[in-house]
Amino acid sequence: MSVDNTAKHPIPPGFEDALLKPADYTRMYDESIRDPDAFWAREGRRIDWIHPYSVVKNTDFTFGKVSIKWFEDGILNVSVNCIDRHLPTKAEQTAIIFEPDDPKATARHITYAELSEKVNRFANVLLSQGVMRGDRVVIYMPMIPEAAYAMLACARIGAVHSVVFAGFSPDALANRINDCGAKLVITADTAPRGGRRTPLKSNTDAALLHCSDRVRCLVVKHTGDQTTWIEGRDVDVLKLMDEVSPDCPPRPMNAEDPLFILYTSGSTGRPKGVVHTTGGYLVYAAMTHKYVFDYKDGDIFWCTADVGWVTGHSYIVYGPLANGATTLMFEGVPTWPDAGRFWEVCDKHRVTQFYTAPTAIRSLMGQGPEWVDRHDLSSLRVLGTVGEPINPEAWVWYDKHVGKGRCPIVDTFWQTETGGHMITSIPGAIETKPGSATLPFFGVKPEVLDPASGQIIEGNGVEGVLAIADSWPGQMRTLWGDHQRFMEAYFQQYPGYYFTGDGCRRDEDGYYWITGRVDDVINVSGHRMGTAEVESALVAHEKVAEAAVVGFPHQIKGQGIYAYVTLMNGVEPSDDLKRELETWVRTEIGPIAKPDLIQWAPGLPKTRSGKIMRRILRKIAEDDFGSLGDTSTLADPGVVDELIENRMNRA
Ligand code: WTA
């Protein structure tokens, strides 16, 4: 199927009274770029401050002295903004709808009053365990309300949380606990997902073997499954919550105090601890949530991400709750018990905004529209996507079968590092094109750069790499414990800019099209994976001498993981060994890192100085080796023929 994606889709009828109209977008965008101080001074007031700020923007992108501060003398508390300030008017409104994995189990509706009590009690539990302002707390939890309570409880007392996706292995969890020096890890007994159970507590036990024995473990008994219990180290949170006071005074925090650390994959080395702070992050999360989804009181907002990713932080917890919204938390998966689950949940809870990833749309598309048609989706108003470029075919399917042509689709481009949306359409204000993230959000100044020279490419109808010329409040501030690496990763290659790592095209209408990562990061089902991480897991196996990992186009996942593996001398390749390596990577990192294809490589293409030529490996993995480009610097050109001959992906 080929889709005309050059023409603009008009704003559907019914959006005449949207929060922002086309003229509002233009006017506000212009002001945000012309006079960011005035713009953000005003927008910063959308949240409550204990002491207001007098300074708005104080940022410097100069390599060597990068410094990013917003609202720097303001004092606030995030949990007060997400809870307390709504109590006078919304105490009995639902804050969180919890839809369990098992469709037959009862959904829970947690009001703002209940949320307040739970978070206050949870915060007192943390205090009782000696957690203090600035201490790090790792959260390794299923998609249950207690995960949100834990995050907000940290925010209430000024502790810094670091949520680790429940799909990560014990080793990955241990690395993160150690890297941020967490005092405590919060987990649950087991996590039901798609009818199966992940043993979170026993994973945590295994992780803690590699951590300081001072690290405490708080356990939410969610399923009641049997787990081991270490007296003196393990704490039953729910039991303790009943015993402590329901009142915990919020800690006044500085706008630039860290709110959370979130580990993400980079092009080199170990995962990076992205640091977001309190004031700017919350202003940006709240504002983008409101405008990009046209959120209005009474709406039911559902973001299908996991709280282990940044999307869950900004658009399940902080953005929606700061706006006093009703946010849905779903414990399950899109395809269990059947491919209609998403739509059943939309119907059941009368969801108005639905936000998911292209990979989910593609996999459901493959099951046929009848799964959608069985459910009443008339409550939906706005659809969103995030995580990877959406192919026009999936966009058109989403629009037709889910949105019935009535719901604007917001294709939101952003990153863990950016805290919130960067380039996105806005319902009622920006016309869409299938596959384009459209236009920049307020305060965001995108530039298309020539990848080689770093020069700005002006005008429309151009392509290059995407950089951002000035700071916005939701921007990350540093990498935990490594400001130098922060500067090198984002500000060195193109001096004066924040470099996204993405390629980008600006079309004749000035619309932006993200073309994918230009570094060694791959995007598997919307999950970011560093090829270096998978490689180092592979070479840690005793039978592996060398490994090179690249992405390749995958129908459902967007990109798949393709691993070239050179075995130790004398080790025989076999299918059993392939399975052994797959299992190995799953345990080293987690199921999301399992290679889709493994090719035995007697040798890897290297330059004479020993550098692996990934460009060539990418081409072979893409089954597109007709134009390998310049191979004259190869030490042994014969290696390439061998790899082509035995390639695993044959289109
Ligand atoms: C990609 C997820 C195209 C991009 C919020 C980016 C996208 C990386 C889009 C960040 C989109 C995210 N269109 N590509 N709408 N959204 N990406 O940190 O390559 O998990 O750099 O943040 O995902 O992934 P991350």
mmCIF file of C-alpha atoms and ligand atoms in Angstrom, residues 264-265 309-311 355 358 385-390 410-418 423 435 437 500-502 513-517 521 523 526-528, ligand 1:
data_model
loop_
_atom_site.group_PDB
_atom_site.id
_atom_site.type_symbol
_atom_site.label_atom_id
_atom_site.label_comp_id
_atom_site.label_asym_id
_atom_site.label_seq_id
_atom_site.Cartn_x
_atom_site.Cartn_y
_atom_site.Cartn_z
ATOM 1 C CA THR A 264 18.697 5.393 29.027
ATOM 2 C CA SER A 265 20.874 3.960 26.299
ATOM 3 C CA TRP A 309 10.159 4.837 30.543
ATOM 4 C CA VAL A 310 10.121 8.605 30.341
ATOM 5 C CA THR A 311 6.748 8.570 28.588
ATOM 6 C CA TYR A 355 -1.463 7.659 23.432
ATOM 7 C CA PRO A 358 3.720 2.801 16.465
ATOM 8 C CA THR A 385 1.969 8.207 19.023
ATOM 9 C CA VAL A 386 5.495 8.260 20.390
ATOM 10 C CA GLY A 387 8.759 6.398 20.414
ATOM 11 C CA GLU A 388 9.738 5.998 16.782
ATOM 12 C CA PRO A 389 8.772 7.280 13.372
ATOM 13 C CA ILE A 390 5.306 6.059 12.420
ATOM 14 C CA VAL A 410 -0.496 13.882 17.441
ATOM 15 C CA ASP A 411 2.831 12.340 16.430
ATOM 16 C CA THR A 412 5.030 13.442 19.308
ATOM 17 C CA PHE A 413 8.776 13.464 18.801
ATOM 18 C CA TRP A 414 10.793 13.721 22.000
ATOM 19 C CA GLN A 415 13.385 11.894 24.116
ATOM 20 C CA THR A 416 14.196 10.841 27.662
ATOM 21 C CA GLU A 417 16.562 13.798 27.649
ATOM 22 C CA THR A 418 13.953 16.363 26.624
ATOM 23 C CA ILE A 423 8.138 18.423 17.778
ATOM 24 C CA GLY A 435 4.442 10.214 9.353
ATOM 25 C CA ALA A 437 5.877 15.068 13.692
ATOM 26 C CA THR A 500 19.405 14.890 19.423
ATOM 27 C CA GLY A 501 21.159 11.997 17.695
ATOM 28 C CA ASP A 502 18.337 11.892 15.137
ATOM 29 C CA TRP A 513 10.085 14.345 9.549
ATOM 30 C CA ILE A 514 12.294 12.391 11.946
ATOM 31 C CA THR A 515 14.246 9.839 9.940
ATOM 32 C CA GLY A 516 15.692 7.803 12.810
ATOM 33 C CA ARG A 517 18.873 7.686 14.858
ATOM 34 C CA VAL A 521 21.303 3.645 19.208
ATOM 35 C CA ASN A 523 14.863 1.645 18.496
ATOM 36 C CA GLY A 526 9.928 1.971 20.711
ATOM 37 C CA HIS A 527 12.510 0.899 23.305
ATOM 38 C CA ARG A 528 15.886 2.504 23.084
HETATM 39 C C1 WTA B 1 12.740 8.217 18.695
HETATM 40 C C2 WTA B 1 10.885 8.379 24.006
HETATM 41 C C3 WTA B 1 10.183 9.606 15.366
HETATM 42 C C4 WTA B 1 13.883 9.138 18.324
HETATM 43 C C5 WTA B 1 9.966 9.559 24.306
HETATM 44 C C6 WTA B 1 14.378 9.618 19.674
HETATM 45 C C7 WTA B 1 10.745 9.245 17.571
HETATM 46 C C8 WTA B 1 14.178 8.396 20.534
HETATM 47 C C9 WTA B 1 9.513 9.776 17.994
HETATM 48 C C10 WTA B 1 13.996 8.735 21.982
HETATM 49 C C11 WTA B 1 8.585 10.208 16.986
HETATM 50 C C12 WTA B 1 10.668 9.217 19.727
HETATM 51 N N1 WTA B 1 8.977 10.102 15.697
HETATM 52 N N2 WTA B 1 11.075 9.168 16.260
HETATM 53 N N3 WTA B 1 7.386 10.692 17.283
HETATM 54 N N4 WTA B 1 9.502 9.737 19.342
HETATM 55 N N5 WTA B 1 11.430 8.894 18.673
HETATM 56 O O1 WTA B 1 14.489 8.379 24.941
HETATM 57 O O2 WTA B 1 14.868 8.383 17.659
HETATM 58 O O3 WTA B 1 13.001 6.348 24.737
HETATM 59 O O4 WTA B 1 15.718 10.042 19.659
HETATM 60 O O5 WTA B 1 12.155 8.687 24.430
HETATM 61 O O6 WTA B 1 13.014 7.762 20.005
HETATM 62 O O7 WTA B 1 13.642 7.587 22.723
HETATM 63 P P1 WTA B 1 13.363 7.697 24.268
#
